[in-house]
Short mmCIF file of C-alpha atoms and ligand atoms in Angstrom, two decimals:
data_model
loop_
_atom_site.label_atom_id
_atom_site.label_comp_id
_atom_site.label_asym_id
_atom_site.label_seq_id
_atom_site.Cartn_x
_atom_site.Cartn_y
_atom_site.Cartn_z
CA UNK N 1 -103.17 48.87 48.39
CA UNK N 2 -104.91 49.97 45.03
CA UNK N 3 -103.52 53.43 45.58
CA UNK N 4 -99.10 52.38 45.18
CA UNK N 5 -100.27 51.45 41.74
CA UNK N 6 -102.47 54.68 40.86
CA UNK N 7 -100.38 57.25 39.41
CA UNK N 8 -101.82 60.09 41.20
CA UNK N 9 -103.70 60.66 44.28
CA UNK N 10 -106.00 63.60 45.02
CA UNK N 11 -106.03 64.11 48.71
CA UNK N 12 -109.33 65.23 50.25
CA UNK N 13 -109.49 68.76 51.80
CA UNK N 14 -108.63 67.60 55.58
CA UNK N 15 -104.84 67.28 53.75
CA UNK N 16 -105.40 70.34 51.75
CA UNK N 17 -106.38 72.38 54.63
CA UNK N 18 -103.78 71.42 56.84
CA UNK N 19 -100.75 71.86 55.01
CA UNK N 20 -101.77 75.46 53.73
CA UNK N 21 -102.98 76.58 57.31
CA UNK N 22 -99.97 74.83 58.88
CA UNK N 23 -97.62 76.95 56.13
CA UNK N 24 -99.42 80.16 56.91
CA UNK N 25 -102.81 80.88 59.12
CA UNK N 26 -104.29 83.07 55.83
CA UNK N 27 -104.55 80.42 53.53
CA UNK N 28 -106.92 78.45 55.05
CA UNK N 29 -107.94 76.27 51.99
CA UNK N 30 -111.35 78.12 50.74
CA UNK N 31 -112.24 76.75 46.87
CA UNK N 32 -113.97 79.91 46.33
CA UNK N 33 -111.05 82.09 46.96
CA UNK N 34 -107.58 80.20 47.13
CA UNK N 35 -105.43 80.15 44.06
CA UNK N 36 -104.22 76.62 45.47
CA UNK N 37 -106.55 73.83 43.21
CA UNK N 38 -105.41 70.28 44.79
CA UNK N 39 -102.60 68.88 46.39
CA UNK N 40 -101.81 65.84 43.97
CA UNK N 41 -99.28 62.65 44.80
CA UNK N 42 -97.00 61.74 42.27
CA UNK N 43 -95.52 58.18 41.82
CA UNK N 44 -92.15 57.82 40.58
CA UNK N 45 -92.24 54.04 40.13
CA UNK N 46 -89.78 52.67 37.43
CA UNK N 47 -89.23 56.46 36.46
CA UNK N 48 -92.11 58.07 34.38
CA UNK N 49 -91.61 61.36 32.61
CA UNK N 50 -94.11 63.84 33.61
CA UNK N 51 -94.02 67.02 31.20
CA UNK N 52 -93.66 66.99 27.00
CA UNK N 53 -90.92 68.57 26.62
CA UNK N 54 -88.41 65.00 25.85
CA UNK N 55 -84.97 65.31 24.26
CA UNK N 56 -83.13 61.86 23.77
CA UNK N 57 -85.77 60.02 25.98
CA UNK N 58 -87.85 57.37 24.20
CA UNK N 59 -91.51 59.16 24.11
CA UNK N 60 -93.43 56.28 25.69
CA UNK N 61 -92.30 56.99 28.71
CA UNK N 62 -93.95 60.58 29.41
CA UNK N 63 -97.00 60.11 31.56
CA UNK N 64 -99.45 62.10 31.37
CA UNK N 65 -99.79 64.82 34.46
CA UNK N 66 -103.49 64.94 35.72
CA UNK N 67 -104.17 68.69 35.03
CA UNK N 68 -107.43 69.71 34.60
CA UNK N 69 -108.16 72.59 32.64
CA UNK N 70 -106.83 75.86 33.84
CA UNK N 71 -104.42 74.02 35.95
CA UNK N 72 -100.75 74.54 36.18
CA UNK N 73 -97.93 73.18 38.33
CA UNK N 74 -94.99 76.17 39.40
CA UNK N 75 -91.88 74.46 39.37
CA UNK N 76 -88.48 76.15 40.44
CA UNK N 77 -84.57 75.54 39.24
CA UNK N 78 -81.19 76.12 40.18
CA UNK N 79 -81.73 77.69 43.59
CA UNK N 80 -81.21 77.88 46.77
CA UNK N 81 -80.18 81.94 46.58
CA UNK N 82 -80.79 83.73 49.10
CA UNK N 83 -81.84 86.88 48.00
CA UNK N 84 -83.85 85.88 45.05
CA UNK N 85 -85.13 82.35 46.56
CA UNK N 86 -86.02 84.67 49.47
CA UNK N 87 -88.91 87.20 47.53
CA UNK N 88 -89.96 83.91 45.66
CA UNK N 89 -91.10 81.84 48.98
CA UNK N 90 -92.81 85.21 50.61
CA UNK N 91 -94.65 85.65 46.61
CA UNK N 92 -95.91 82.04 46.62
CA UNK N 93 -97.28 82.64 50.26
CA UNK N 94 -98.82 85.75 49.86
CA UNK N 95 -100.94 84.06 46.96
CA UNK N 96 -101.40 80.86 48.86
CA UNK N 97 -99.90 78.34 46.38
CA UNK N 98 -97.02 75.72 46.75
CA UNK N 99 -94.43 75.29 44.03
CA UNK N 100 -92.10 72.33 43.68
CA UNK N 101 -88.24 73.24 43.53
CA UNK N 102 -84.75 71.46 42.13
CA UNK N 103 -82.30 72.34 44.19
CA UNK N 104 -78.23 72.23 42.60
CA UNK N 105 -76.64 69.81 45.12
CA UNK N 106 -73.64 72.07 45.64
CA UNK N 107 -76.37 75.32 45.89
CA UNK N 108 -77.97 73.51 48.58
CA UNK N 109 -75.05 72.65 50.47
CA UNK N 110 -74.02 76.59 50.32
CA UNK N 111 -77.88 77.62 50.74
CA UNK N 112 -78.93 75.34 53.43
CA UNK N 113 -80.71 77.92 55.34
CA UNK N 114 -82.73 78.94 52.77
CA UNK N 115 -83.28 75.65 51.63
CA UNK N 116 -84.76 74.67 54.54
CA UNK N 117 -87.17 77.56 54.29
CA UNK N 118 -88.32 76.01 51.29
CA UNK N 119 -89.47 72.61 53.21
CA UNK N 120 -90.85 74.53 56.22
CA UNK N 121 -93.20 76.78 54.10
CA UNK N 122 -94.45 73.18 52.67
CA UNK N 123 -93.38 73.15 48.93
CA UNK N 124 -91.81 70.03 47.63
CA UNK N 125 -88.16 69.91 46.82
CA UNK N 126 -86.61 67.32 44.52
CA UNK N 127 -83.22 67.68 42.74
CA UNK N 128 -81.40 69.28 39.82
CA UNK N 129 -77.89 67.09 39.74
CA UNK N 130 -75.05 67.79 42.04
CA UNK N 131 -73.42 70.66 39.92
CA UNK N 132 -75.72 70.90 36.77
CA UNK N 133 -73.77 69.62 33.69
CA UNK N 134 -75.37 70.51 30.74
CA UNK N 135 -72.93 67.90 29.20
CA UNK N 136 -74.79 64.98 31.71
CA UNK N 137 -75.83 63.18 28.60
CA UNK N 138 -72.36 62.97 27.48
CA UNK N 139 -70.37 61.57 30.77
CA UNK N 140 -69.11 58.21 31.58
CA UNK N 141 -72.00 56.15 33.48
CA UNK N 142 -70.16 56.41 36.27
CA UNK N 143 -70.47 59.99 36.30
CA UNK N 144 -73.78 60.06 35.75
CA UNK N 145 -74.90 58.33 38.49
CA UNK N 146 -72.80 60.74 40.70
CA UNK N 147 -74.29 63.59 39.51
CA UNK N 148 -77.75 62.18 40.19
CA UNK N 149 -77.41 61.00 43.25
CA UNK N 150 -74.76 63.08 44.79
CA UNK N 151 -77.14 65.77 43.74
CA UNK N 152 -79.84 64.18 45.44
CA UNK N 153 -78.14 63.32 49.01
CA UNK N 154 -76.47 67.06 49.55
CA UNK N 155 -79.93 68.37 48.55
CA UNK N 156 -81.67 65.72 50.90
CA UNK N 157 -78.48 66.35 53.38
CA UNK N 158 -78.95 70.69 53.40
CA UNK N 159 -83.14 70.16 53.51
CA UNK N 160 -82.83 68.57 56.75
CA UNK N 161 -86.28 66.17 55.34
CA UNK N 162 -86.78 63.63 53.32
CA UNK N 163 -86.66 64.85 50.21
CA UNK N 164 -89.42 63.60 46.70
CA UNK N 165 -87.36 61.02 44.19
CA UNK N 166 -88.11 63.65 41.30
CA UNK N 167 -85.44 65.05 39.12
CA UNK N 168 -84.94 67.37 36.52
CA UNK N 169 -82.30 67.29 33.88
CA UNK N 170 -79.90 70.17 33.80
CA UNK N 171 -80.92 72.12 30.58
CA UNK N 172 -84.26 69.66 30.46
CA UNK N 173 -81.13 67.28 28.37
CA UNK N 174 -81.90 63.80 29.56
CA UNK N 175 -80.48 60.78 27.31
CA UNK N 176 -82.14 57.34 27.14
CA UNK N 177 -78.98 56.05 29.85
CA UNK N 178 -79.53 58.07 32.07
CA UNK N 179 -83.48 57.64 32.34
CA UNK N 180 -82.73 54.13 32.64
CA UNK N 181 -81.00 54.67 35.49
CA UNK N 182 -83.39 56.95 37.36
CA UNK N 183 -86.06 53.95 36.21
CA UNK N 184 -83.86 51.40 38.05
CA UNK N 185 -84.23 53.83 41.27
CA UNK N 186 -87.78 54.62 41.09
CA UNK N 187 -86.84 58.64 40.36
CA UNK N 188 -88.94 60.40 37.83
CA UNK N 189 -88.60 62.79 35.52
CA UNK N 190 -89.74 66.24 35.49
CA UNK N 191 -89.77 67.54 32.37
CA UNK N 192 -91.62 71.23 31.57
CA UNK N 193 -94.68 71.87 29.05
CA UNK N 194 -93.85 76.00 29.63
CA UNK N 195 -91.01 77.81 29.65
CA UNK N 196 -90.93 80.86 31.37
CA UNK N 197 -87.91 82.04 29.70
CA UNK N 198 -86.16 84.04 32.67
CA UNK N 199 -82.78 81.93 31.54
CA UNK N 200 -83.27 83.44 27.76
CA UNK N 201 -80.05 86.30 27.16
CA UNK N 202 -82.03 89.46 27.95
CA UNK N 203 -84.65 88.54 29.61
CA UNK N 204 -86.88 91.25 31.46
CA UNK N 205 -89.50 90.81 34.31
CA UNK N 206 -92.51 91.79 31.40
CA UNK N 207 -91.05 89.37 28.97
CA UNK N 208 -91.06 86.41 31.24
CA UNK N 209 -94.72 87.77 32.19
CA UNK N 210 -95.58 87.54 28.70
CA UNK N 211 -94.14 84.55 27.72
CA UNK N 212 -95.82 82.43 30.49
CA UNK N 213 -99.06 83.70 30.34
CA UNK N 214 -99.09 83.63 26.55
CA UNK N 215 -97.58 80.38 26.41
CA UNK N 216 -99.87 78.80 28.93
CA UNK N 217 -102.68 80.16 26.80
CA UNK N 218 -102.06 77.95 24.02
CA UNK N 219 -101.53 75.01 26.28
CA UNK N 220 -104.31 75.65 28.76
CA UNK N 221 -102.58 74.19 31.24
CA UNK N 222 -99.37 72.19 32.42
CA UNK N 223 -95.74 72.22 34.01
CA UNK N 224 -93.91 76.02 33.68
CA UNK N 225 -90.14 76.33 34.64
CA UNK N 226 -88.55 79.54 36.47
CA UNK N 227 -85.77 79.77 38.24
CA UNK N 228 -85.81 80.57 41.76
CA UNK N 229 -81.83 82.21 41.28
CA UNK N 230 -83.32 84.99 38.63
CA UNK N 231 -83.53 88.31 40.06
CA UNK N 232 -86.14 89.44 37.12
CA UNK N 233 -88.11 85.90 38.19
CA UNK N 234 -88.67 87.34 41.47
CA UNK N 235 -89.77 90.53 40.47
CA UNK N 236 -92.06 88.96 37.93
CA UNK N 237 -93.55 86.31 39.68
CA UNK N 238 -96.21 88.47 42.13
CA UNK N 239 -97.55 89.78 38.69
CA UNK N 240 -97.55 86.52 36.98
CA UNK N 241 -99.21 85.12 39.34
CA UNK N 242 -101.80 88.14 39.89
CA UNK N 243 -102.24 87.86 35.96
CA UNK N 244 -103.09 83.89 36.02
CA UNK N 245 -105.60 84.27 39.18
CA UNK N 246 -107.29 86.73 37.37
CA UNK N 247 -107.47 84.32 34.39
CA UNK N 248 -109.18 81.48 36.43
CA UNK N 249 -105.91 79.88 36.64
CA UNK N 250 -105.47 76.97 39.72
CA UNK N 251 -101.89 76.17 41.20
CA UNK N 252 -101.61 72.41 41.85
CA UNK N 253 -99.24 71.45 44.31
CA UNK N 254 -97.39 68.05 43.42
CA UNK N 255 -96.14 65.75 46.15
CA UNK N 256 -94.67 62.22 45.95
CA UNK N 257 -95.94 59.25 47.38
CA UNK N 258 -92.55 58.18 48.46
CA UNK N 259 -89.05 59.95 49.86
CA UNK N 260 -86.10 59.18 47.49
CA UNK N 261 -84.27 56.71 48.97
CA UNK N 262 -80.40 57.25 49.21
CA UNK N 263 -78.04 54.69 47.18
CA UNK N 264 -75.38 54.14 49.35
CA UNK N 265 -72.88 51.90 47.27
CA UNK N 266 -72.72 54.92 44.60
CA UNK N 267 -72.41 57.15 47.88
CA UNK N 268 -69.92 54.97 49.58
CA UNK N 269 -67.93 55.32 46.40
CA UNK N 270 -64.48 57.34 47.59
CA UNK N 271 -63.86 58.51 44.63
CA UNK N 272 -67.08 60.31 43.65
CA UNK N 273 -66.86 61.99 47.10
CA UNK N 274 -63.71 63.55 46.37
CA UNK N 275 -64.87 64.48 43.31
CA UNK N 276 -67.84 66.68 44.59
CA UNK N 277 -65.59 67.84 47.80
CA UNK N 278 -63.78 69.50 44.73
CA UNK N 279 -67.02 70.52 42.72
CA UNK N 280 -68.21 72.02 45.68
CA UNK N 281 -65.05 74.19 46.53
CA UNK N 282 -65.49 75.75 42.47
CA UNK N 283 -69.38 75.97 43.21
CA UNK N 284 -68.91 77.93 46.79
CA UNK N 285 -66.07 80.16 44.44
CA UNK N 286 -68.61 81.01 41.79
CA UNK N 287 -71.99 81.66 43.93
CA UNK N 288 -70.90 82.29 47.50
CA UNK N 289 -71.27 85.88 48.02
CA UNK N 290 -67.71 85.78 50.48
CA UNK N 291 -65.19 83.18 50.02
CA UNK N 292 -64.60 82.67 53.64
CA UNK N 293 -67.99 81.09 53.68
CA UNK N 294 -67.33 78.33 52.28
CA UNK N 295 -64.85 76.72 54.48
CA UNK N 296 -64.14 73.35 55.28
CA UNK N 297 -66.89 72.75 57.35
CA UNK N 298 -68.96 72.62 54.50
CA UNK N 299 -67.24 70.08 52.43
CA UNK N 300 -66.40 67.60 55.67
CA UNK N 301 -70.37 67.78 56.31
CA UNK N 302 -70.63 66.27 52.90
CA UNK N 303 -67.96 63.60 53.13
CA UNK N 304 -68.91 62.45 56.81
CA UNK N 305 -72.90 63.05 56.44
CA UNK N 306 -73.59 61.68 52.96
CA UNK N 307 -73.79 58.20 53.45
CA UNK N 308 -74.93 57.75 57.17
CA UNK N 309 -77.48 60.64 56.37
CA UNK N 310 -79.26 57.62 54.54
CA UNK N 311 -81.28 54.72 54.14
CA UNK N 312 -82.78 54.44 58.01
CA UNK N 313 -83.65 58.18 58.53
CA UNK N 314 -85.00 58.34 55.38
CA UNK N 315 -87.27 55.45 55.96
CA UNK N 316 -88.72 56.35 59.07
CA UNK N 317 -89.86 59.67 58.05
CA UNK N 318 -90.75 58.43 54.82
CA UNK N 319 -93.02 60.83 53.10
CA UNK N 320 -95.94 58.05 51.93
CA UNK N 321 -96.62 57.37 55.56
CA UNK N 322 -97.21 60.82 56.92
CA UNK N 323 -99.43 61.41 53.31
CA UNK N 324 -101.66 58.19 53.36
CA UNK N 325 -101.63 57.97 56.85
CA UNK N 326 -103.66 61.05 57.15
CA UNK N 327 -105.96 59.82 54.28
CA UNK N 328 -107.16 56.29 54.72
CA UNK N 329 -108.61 54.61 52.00
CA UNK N 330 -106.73 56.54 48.92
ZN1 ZN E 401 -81.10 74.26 35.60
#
């Protein structure tokens, strides 16, 4: 059982190989050629921060990501879109590499389809808060706790899978409460050690090319942010990643050695579900691309499915067994 206490895991190529052939038949894992480096497991117990980038966070916490050299992990916010999620997943395919993503609860609920492209073409998908306040830090506890795990269930809910216990703070602003609490539920923390920059005002598909590569230069390696709802992200990323390749960049592609496991007492809270039956109604407003999309379908899915989507389905598809399973000994 030595391996629930390692913090990472580096599966053997009979993993590797399987995932990237069963994702697409060309990227049959090949060292010598594939831009994919190593599929690595993550642990989330009691919380760790992975990436430097810490606001109100207490330092000692941030755990130090297992990247060689020359590796980097892609990791994608704010999504699902459609049209810009879309090129993204068909980019990362054509170069053979798996990103993780952190889905917007309420995105995900709108963007289930595309969503659950995301999980089918084998990337991992954590979650981004159930509406992305950039004020989280800020709420009532209460509040907090809805965001996080509201975010987490209609994520889990639209995937269809179980989905990895990692989060990302809206606006990378965590607070020393809220870490707590994702300690107390065995969620870690993805934090960033590059910034693209494809959310900076003005942004252009050769100045997030330039900041990441240069940026990653200094750092060697690490955790770089995009966002998968940027339409100058998509058009950058084939380049970027043409760019890194040619560098003797590797893509590692993080897993987690558990599925996040659904609090259902928050869930089963009336109050927080009316709440995000609300959020969602201003969310569908603001991104759908027709109104009449988001109808009450939608929002009933989320009231009725939330909390019997949970703790049993979850645990039998839990993601550690179908990962160790297939690699004794770990
Ligand atoms: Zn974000």
């Amino acid at each position: 059982m030595r391996y629930l206490r390692t913090l990472f895991t580096i599966l053997f190529t009979a993993v590797l190989s399987r995932q990237a052939a069963a994702a697409s038949p060309d990227c049959a894992y090949d060292p010598a050629r594939t831009h994919l480096s190593r599929i690595v497991a993550a642990d989330s117990t009691n919380g760790p921060i992975y990436g430097q980038m810490v606001q109100g966070a207490d330092k000692s916490q941030v755990r130090t990501l297992a990247l060689l050299d020359h590796e980097i992990v892609l990791t994608f916010d704010d999504g699902p879109l459609a049209a810009t999620t879309s090129v993204i997943l068909d980019t990362l395919d054509r170069h053979c590499v798996k990103a993780t993503f952190f889905p917007i609860g309420g995105m995900a609920l709108l963007g289930s389809k595309t969503l659950r492209e995301i999980g089918e073409r084998g990337h991992t998908i954590g979650s981004h808060t159930w509406s992305h306040p950039l004020s989280l830090r800020s709420m009532p506890f209460e509040r907090i706790k809805a965001e996080i795990e509201g975010g987490f269930a209609a994520v889990g809910q639209a995937a269809g899978v179980p989905i990895a216990p990692f989060f990302r703070f809206p606006g990378l602003g965590d607070s020393p409460e809220a870490v707590a609490y994702l300690a107390s539920r065995n969620i870690s923390i993805w934090s960033v050690d590059v910034v693209a920059g494809d959310a900076e005002r003005g942004a252009t598909p050769a100045s997030i090319a330039r900041n990441t590569i240069s940026r990653l230069e200094r750092l060697g390696k690490g955790i770089v942010l995009f966002h998968d709802i940027k339409h100058t992200t998509a058009e950058a990323l084939d380049g970027i990643l043409t760019s890194l390749e040619n560098s003797g960049y590797k893509v590692v592609h993080i897993v987690s050695n558990t599925a996040y496991q659904p609090d259902s007492r928050v869930l089963a809270n009336p109050e927080i579900l009316r709440s995000m039956a609300a959020d969602a109604a201003r969310t569908g407003k603001r991104t759908a691309p027709k109104p009449e999309e988001l109808n009450e379908g939608v929002v009933t899915v989320a009231h009725s499915e939330w909390i019997e989507l949970d703790p049993e389905v979850v645990a039998r598809q839990r993601l550690a067994g179908a990962i160790f399973a297939a690699e004794p000994g770990m």
